[in-house]
Amino acid sequence: MAKAAKEAGYTGIIVTDHNWYGNNCIDPKLPWEQWVEEFCKGYEDAKSWGEENDFQVFFGYEANYRGTEFLIYGVDKAWLKAHPQIKDASIQEQYQMIHGAGGLVIQAHPYRKEDYIPEIRLFPEDVDGVEGINATHSCHLSQNHNDPEWDTMAVAYAGEHHLPMTAGSDVHSTLIFGGGVAFKRKLSCVEDYCHGILTGEDYILTNGDAWFTKTGELI
C-alpha cells in the first residue's frame, strides 16, 4: 500500500486500519496487549518500507460504533496498550480520551448509506472535525460507495457546526485513486498533522479528481 501510494504521487500516508469492532483479521480473543501488537503490524511494515524509500507513514485507526465510524489520529501503540478502556469507551469517552492525549477525532463519511450502517448518527460535540471529502464517494475510479451527495452533505454539516474538515482516500487495496489533504509543507509526524488541522493551517482537500478549499469549495 505504501509503495502504491508513493507511485501515485503521495508524500506520505496515515494508516487507519479498522479497529477491534471493525472489519479486520485479528483474533478478538487475544489478550489486549497482544491484540494491539498484531493490529499495529500492518502500519509497522508500511513504515519500515517508507523509511527505506523516503516515504512518510504515520499511525492512526478507524473506530467503529455499530457502523458509525471515526478516524483517530495522534495516539500510538504504547498509548493503546496503556489504555485498554478505549476498547469499550462510549463515543463521548473516546473523544475525551483521545483529545486529552493530544489526538484528533474525525467523524468519517458521516452521511454514507450502506447496509453495514444501520442509521446516520452525528456527534458534533464529540469530534474535532469531519471527513468532508471521501474519495470513494466521488472519484471516477471508485468502485464502491459512489454518491457525491454524501460529501456535499458532510461539507454543509461541517460548515454548520464550524468544524474543521479533512479528506481521505478510504482505499482498501493498492488501486490508489486519490483523496487526501495537501499542506504547503512536509509534515514531520502525525502530531504535526493533528496540529495543522486543529489550528486551521492552510491546506486543501482532494477526492483524486478535483481540489477543494479546506471549507469545501471547489477550486
PDB file of N, CA and C in Angstrom, residues 103-149:
ATOM      1  N   GLY A 103      -4.660  13.981  20.737  1.00  0.00           N
ATOM      2  CA  GLY A 103      -5.003  13.414  19.443  1.00  0.00           C
ATOM      3  C   GLY A 103      -6.165  14.125  18.767  1.00  0.00           C
ATOM      4  N   LEU A 104      -6.630  13.519  17.695  1.00  0.00           N
ATOM      5  CA  LEU A 104      -7.632  14.114  16.820  1.00  0.00           C
ATOM      6  C   LEU A 104      -8.709  13.079  16.529  1.00  0.00           C
ATOM      7  N   VAL A 105      -9.974  13.465  16.681  1.00  0.00           N
ATOM      8  CA  VAL A 105     -11.113  12.587  16.375  1.00  0.00           C
ATOM      9  C   VAL A 105     -11.890  13.209  15.219  1.00  0.00           C
ATOM     10  N   ILE A 106     -11.963  12.499  14.110  1.00  0.00           N
ATOM     11  CA  ILE A 106     -12.674  12.971  12.916  1.00  0.00           C
ATOM     12  C   ILE A 106     -13.796  11.985  12.592  1.00  0.00           C
ATOM     13  N   GLN A 107     -15.040  12.471  12.484  1.00  0.00           N
ATOM     14  CA  GLN A 107     -16.101  11.547  12.075  1.00  0.00           C
ATOM     15  C   GLN A 107     -15.940  11.255  10.593  1.00  0.00           C
ATOM     16  N   ALA A 108     -15.828   9.969  10.280  1.00  0.00           N
ATOM     17  CA  ALA A 108     -15.630   9.542   8.889  1.00  0.00           C
ATOM     18  C   ALA A 108     -16.967   9.491   8.150  1.00  0.00           C
ATOM     19  N   HIS A 109     -16.938   9.883   6.877  1.00  0.00           N
ATOM     20  CA  HIS A 109     -18.091   9.777   5.957  1.00  0.00           C
ATOM     21  C   HIS A 109     -19.438   9.788   6.681  1.00  0.00           C
ATOM     22  N   PRO A 110     -19.810  10.916   7.324  1.00  0.00           N
ATOM     23  CA  PRO A 110     -20.974  10.927   8.212  1.00  0.00           C
ATOM     24  C   PRO A 110     -22.311  10.651   7.546  1.00  0.00           C
ATOM     25  N   TYR A 111     -22.428  10.854   6.234  1.00  0.00           N
ATOM     26  CA  TYR A 111     -23.727  10.670   5.570  1.00  0.00           C
ATOM     27  C   TYR A 111     -23.770   9.450   4.649  1.00  0.00           C
ATOM     28  N   ARG A 112     -22.756   8.596   4.715  1.00  0.00           N
ATOM     29  CA  ARG A 112     -22.760   7.397   3.871  1.00  0.00           C
ATOM     30  C   ARG A 112     -23.932   6.488   4.238  1.00  0.00           C
ATOM     31  N   LYS A 113     -24.577   5.929   3.222  1.00  0.00           N
ATOM     32  CA  LYS A 113     -25.670   4.978   3.438  1.00  0.00           C
ATOM     33  C   LYS A 113     -25.283   3.628   2.849  1.00  0.00           C
ATOM     34  N   GLU A 114     -25.109   2.642   3.706  1.00  0.00           N
ATOM     35  CA  GLU A 114     -24.775   1.288   3.279  1.00  0.00           C
ATOM     36  C   GLU A 114     -25.425   0.305   4.253  1.00  0.00           C
ATOM     37  N   ASP A 115     -25.480  -0.970   3.870  1.00  0.00           N
ATOM     38  CA  ASP A 115     -26.117  -1.985   4.700  1.00  0.00           C
ATOM     39  C   ASP A 115     -25.458  -2.107   6.072  1.00  0.00           C
ATOM     40  N   TYR A 116     -24.143  -1.860   6.138  1.00  0.00           N
ATOM     41  CA  TYR A 116     -23.444  -2.025   7.406  1.00  0.00           C
ATOM     42  C   TYR A 116     -23.605  -0.816   8.332  1.00  0.00           C
ATOM     43  N   ILE A 117     -24.281   0.222   7.846  1.00  0.00           N
ATOM     44  CA  ILE A 117     -24.537   1.417   8.657  1.00  0.00           C
ATOM     45  C   ILE A 117     -26.040   1.455   8.956  1.00  0.00           C
ATOM     46  N   PRO A 118     -26.465   1.036  10.156  1.00  0.00           N
ATOM     47  CA  PRO A 118     -27.895   0.955  10.447  1.00  0.00           C
ATOM     48  C   PRO A 118     -28.616   2.290  10.400  1.00  0.00           C
ATOM     49  N   GLU A 119     -27.926   3.368  10.788  1.00  0.00           N
ATOM     50  CA  GLU A 119     -28.540   4.690  10.776  1.00  0.00           C
ATOM     51  C   GLU A 119     -27.446   5.751  10.764  1.00  0.00           C
ATOM     52  N   ILE A 120     -27.801   6.920  10.252  1.00  0.00           N
ATOM     53  CA  ILE A 120     -26.875   8.045  10.269  1.00  0.00           C
ATOM     54  C   ILE A 120     -26.958   8.704  11.642  1.00  0.00           C
ATOM     55  N   ARG A 121     -25.805   8.804  12.318  1.00  0.00           N
ATOM     56  CA  ARG A 121     -25.737   9.434  13.627  1.00  0.00           C
ATOM     57  C   ARG A 121     -24.625  10.484  13.610  1.00  0.00           C
ATOM     58  N   LEU A 122     -24.923  11.651  14.104  1.00  0.00           N
ATOM     59  CA  LEU A 122     -23.980  12.757  14.073  1.00  0.00           C
ATOM     60  C   LEU A 122     -23.618  13.171  15.491  1.00  0.00           C
ATOM     61  N   PHE A 123     -22.346  13.505  15.708  1.00  0.00           N
ATOM     62  CA  PHE A 123     -21.847  13.822  17.042  1.00  0.00           C
ATOM     63  C   PHE A 123     -20.969  15.076  17.013  1.00  0.00           C
ATOM     64  N   PRO A 124     -21.557  16.217  16.710  1.00  0.00           N
ATOM     65  CA  PRO A 124     -20.747  17.436  16.564  1.00  0.00           C
ATOM     66  C   PRO A 124     -20.031  17.861  17.840  1.00  0.00           C
ATOM     67  N   GLU A 125     -20.531  17.454  19.000  1.00  0.00           N
ATOM     68  CA  GLU A 125     -19.905  17.844  20.258  1.00  0.00           C
ATOM     69  C   GLU A 125     -18.783  16.893  20.671  1.00  0.00           C
ATOM     70  N   ASP A 126     -18.653  15.782  19.968  1.00  0.00           N
ATOM     71  CA  ASP A 126     -17.713  14.740  20.389  1.00  0.00           C
ATOM     72  C   ASP A 126     -16.668  14.421  19.339  1.00  0.00           C
ATOM     73  N   VAL A 127     -16.411  15.379  18.453  1.00  0.00           N
ATOM     74  CA  VAL A 127     -15.370  15.233  17.434  1.00  0.00           C
ATOM     75  C   VAL A 127     -14.596  16.532  17.308  1.00  0.00           C
ATOM     76  N   ASP A 128     -13.416  16.439  16.719  1.00  0.00           N
ATOM     77  CA  ASP A 128     -12.617  17.619  16.411  1.00  0.00           C
ATOM     78  C   ASP A 128     -12.859  18.100  14.996  1.00  0.00           C
ATOM     79  N   GLY A 129     -13.432  17.233  14.152  1.00  0.00           N
ATOM     80  CA  GLY A 129     -13.649  17.603  12.774  1.00  0.00           C
ATOM     81  C   GLY A 129     -14.438  16.545  12.029  1.00  0.00           C
ATOM     82  N   VAL A 130     -14.609  16.776  10.731  1.00  0.00           N
ATOM     83  CA  VAL A 130     -15.449  15.934   9.872  1.00  0.00           C
ATOM     84  C   VAL A 130     -14.696  15.596   8.593  1.00  0.00           C
ATOM     85  N   GLU A 131     -14.811  14.341   8.153  1.00  0.00           N
ATOM     86  CA  GLU A 131     -14.298  13.981   6.833  1.00  0.00           C
ATOM     87  C   GLU A 131     -15.291  14.507   5.794  1.00  0.00           C
ATOM     88  N   GLY A 132     -14.987  15.670   5.242  1.00  0.00           N
ATOM     89  CA  GLY A 132     -15.900  16.282   4.285  1.00  0.00           C
ATOM     90  C   GLY A 132     -15.808  15.683   2.898  1.00  0.00           C
ATOM     91  N   ILE A 133     -14.599  15.270   2.500  1.00  0.00           N
ATOM     92  CA  ILE A 133     -14.372  14.707   1.165  1.00  0.00           C
ATOM     93  C   ILE A 133     -13.853  13.282   1.322  1.00  0.00           C
ATOM     94  N   ASN A 134     -14.607  12.321   0.797  1.00  0.00           N
ATOM     95  CA  ASN A 134     -14.183  10.920   0.811  1.00  0.00           C
ATOM     96  C   ASN A 134     -14.100  10.452  -0.639  1.00  0.00           C
ATOM     97  N   ALA A 135     -12.919  10.041  -1.063  1.00  0.00           N
ATOM     98  CA  ALA A 135     -12.687   9.750  -2.483  1.00  0.00           C
ATOM     99  C   ALA A 135     -13.567   8.633  -3.020  1.00  0.00           C
ATOM    100  N   THR A 136     -13.941   7.679  -2.171  1.00  0.00           N
ATOM    101  CA  THR A 136     -14.780   6.592  -2.690  1.00  0.00           C
ATOM    102  C   THR A 136     -16.166   7.087  -3.067  1.00  0.00           C
ATOM    103  N   HIS A 137     -16.572   8.221  -2.543  1.00  0.00           N
ATOM    104  CA  HIS A 137     -17.898   8.747  -2.864  1.00  0.00           C
ATOM    105  C   HIS A 137     -17.953   9.410  -4.234  1.00  0.00           C
ATOM    106  N   SER A 138     -16.815   9.984  -4.677  1.00  0.00           N
ATOM    107  CA  SER A 138     -16.920  10.835  -5.860  1.00  0.00           C
ATOM    108  C   SER A 138     -15.817  10.693  -6.891  1.00  0.00           C
ATOM    109  N   CYS A 139     -14.716  10.017  -6.569  1.00  0.00           N
ATOM    110  CA  CYS A 139     -13.667   9.842  -7.577  1.00  0.00           C
ATOM    111  C   CYS A 139     -14.153   8.890  -8.667  1.00  0.00           C
ATOM    112  N   HIS A 140     -13.848   9.192  -9.903  1.00  0.00           N
ATOM    113  CA  HIS A 140     -14.360   8.371 -11.019  1.00  0.00           C
ATOM    114  C   HIS A 140     -13.799   6.951 -11.001  1.00  0.00           C
ATOM    115  N   LEU A 141     -12.665   6.746 -10.306  1.00  0.00           N
ATOM    116  CA  LEU A 141     -12.070   5.415 -10.256  1.00  0.00           C
ATOM    117  C   LEU A 141     -12.687   4.525  -9.178  1.00  0.00           C
ATOM    118  N   SER A 142     -13.452   5.100  -8.287  1.00  0.00           N
ATOM    119  CA  SER A 142     -14.008   4.335  -7.173  1.00  0.00           C
ATOM    120  C   SER A 142     -15.041   3.323  -7.649  1.00  0.00           C
ATOM    121  N   GLN A 143     -15.023   2.158  -7.024  1.00  0.00           N
ATOM    122  CA  GLN A 143     -15.960   1.094  -7.387  1.00  0.00           C
ATOM    123  C   GLN A 143     -16.959   0.789  -6.271  1.00  0.00           C
ATOM    124  N   ASN A 144     -16.920   1.567  -5.186  1.00  0.00           N
ATOM    125  CA  ASN A 144     -17.819   1.334  -4.050  1.00  0.00           C
ATOM    126  C   ASN A 144     -18.281   2.666  -3.469  1.00  0.00           C
ATOM    127  N   HIS A 145     -19.418   2.631  -2.796  1.00  0.00           N
ATOM    128  CA  HIS A 145     -19.926   3.789  -2.039  1.00  0.00           C
ATOM    129  C   HIS A 145     -20.049   5.036  -2.915  1.00  0.00           C
ATOM    130  N   ASN A 146     -20.493   4.881  -4.136  1.00  0.00           N
ATOM    131  CA  ASN A 146     -20.469   6.012  -5.069  1.00  0.00           C
ATOM    132  C   ASN A 146     -21.713   6.896  -4.926  1.00  0.00           C
ATOM    133  N   ASP A 147     -21.534   8.030  -4.262  1.00  0.00           N
ATOM    134  CA  ASP A 147     -22.597   9.036  -4.189  1.00  0.00           C
ATOM    135  C   ASP A 147     -21.989  10.352  -3.709  1.00  0.00           C
ATOM    136  N   PRO A 148     -21.655  11.254  -4.627  1.00  0.00           N
ATOM    137  CA  PRO A 148     -21.020  12.512  -4.239  1.00  0.00           C
ATOM    138  C   PRO A 148     -21.894  13.376  -3.337  1.00  0.00           C
ATOM    139  N   GLU A 149     -23.197  13.139  -3.329  1.00  0.00           N
ATOM    140  CA  GLU A 149     -24.086  13.915  -2.472  1.00  0.00           C
ATOM    141  C   GLU A 149     -23.739  13.720  -1.001  1.00  0.00           C
TER     142      GLU A 149
END
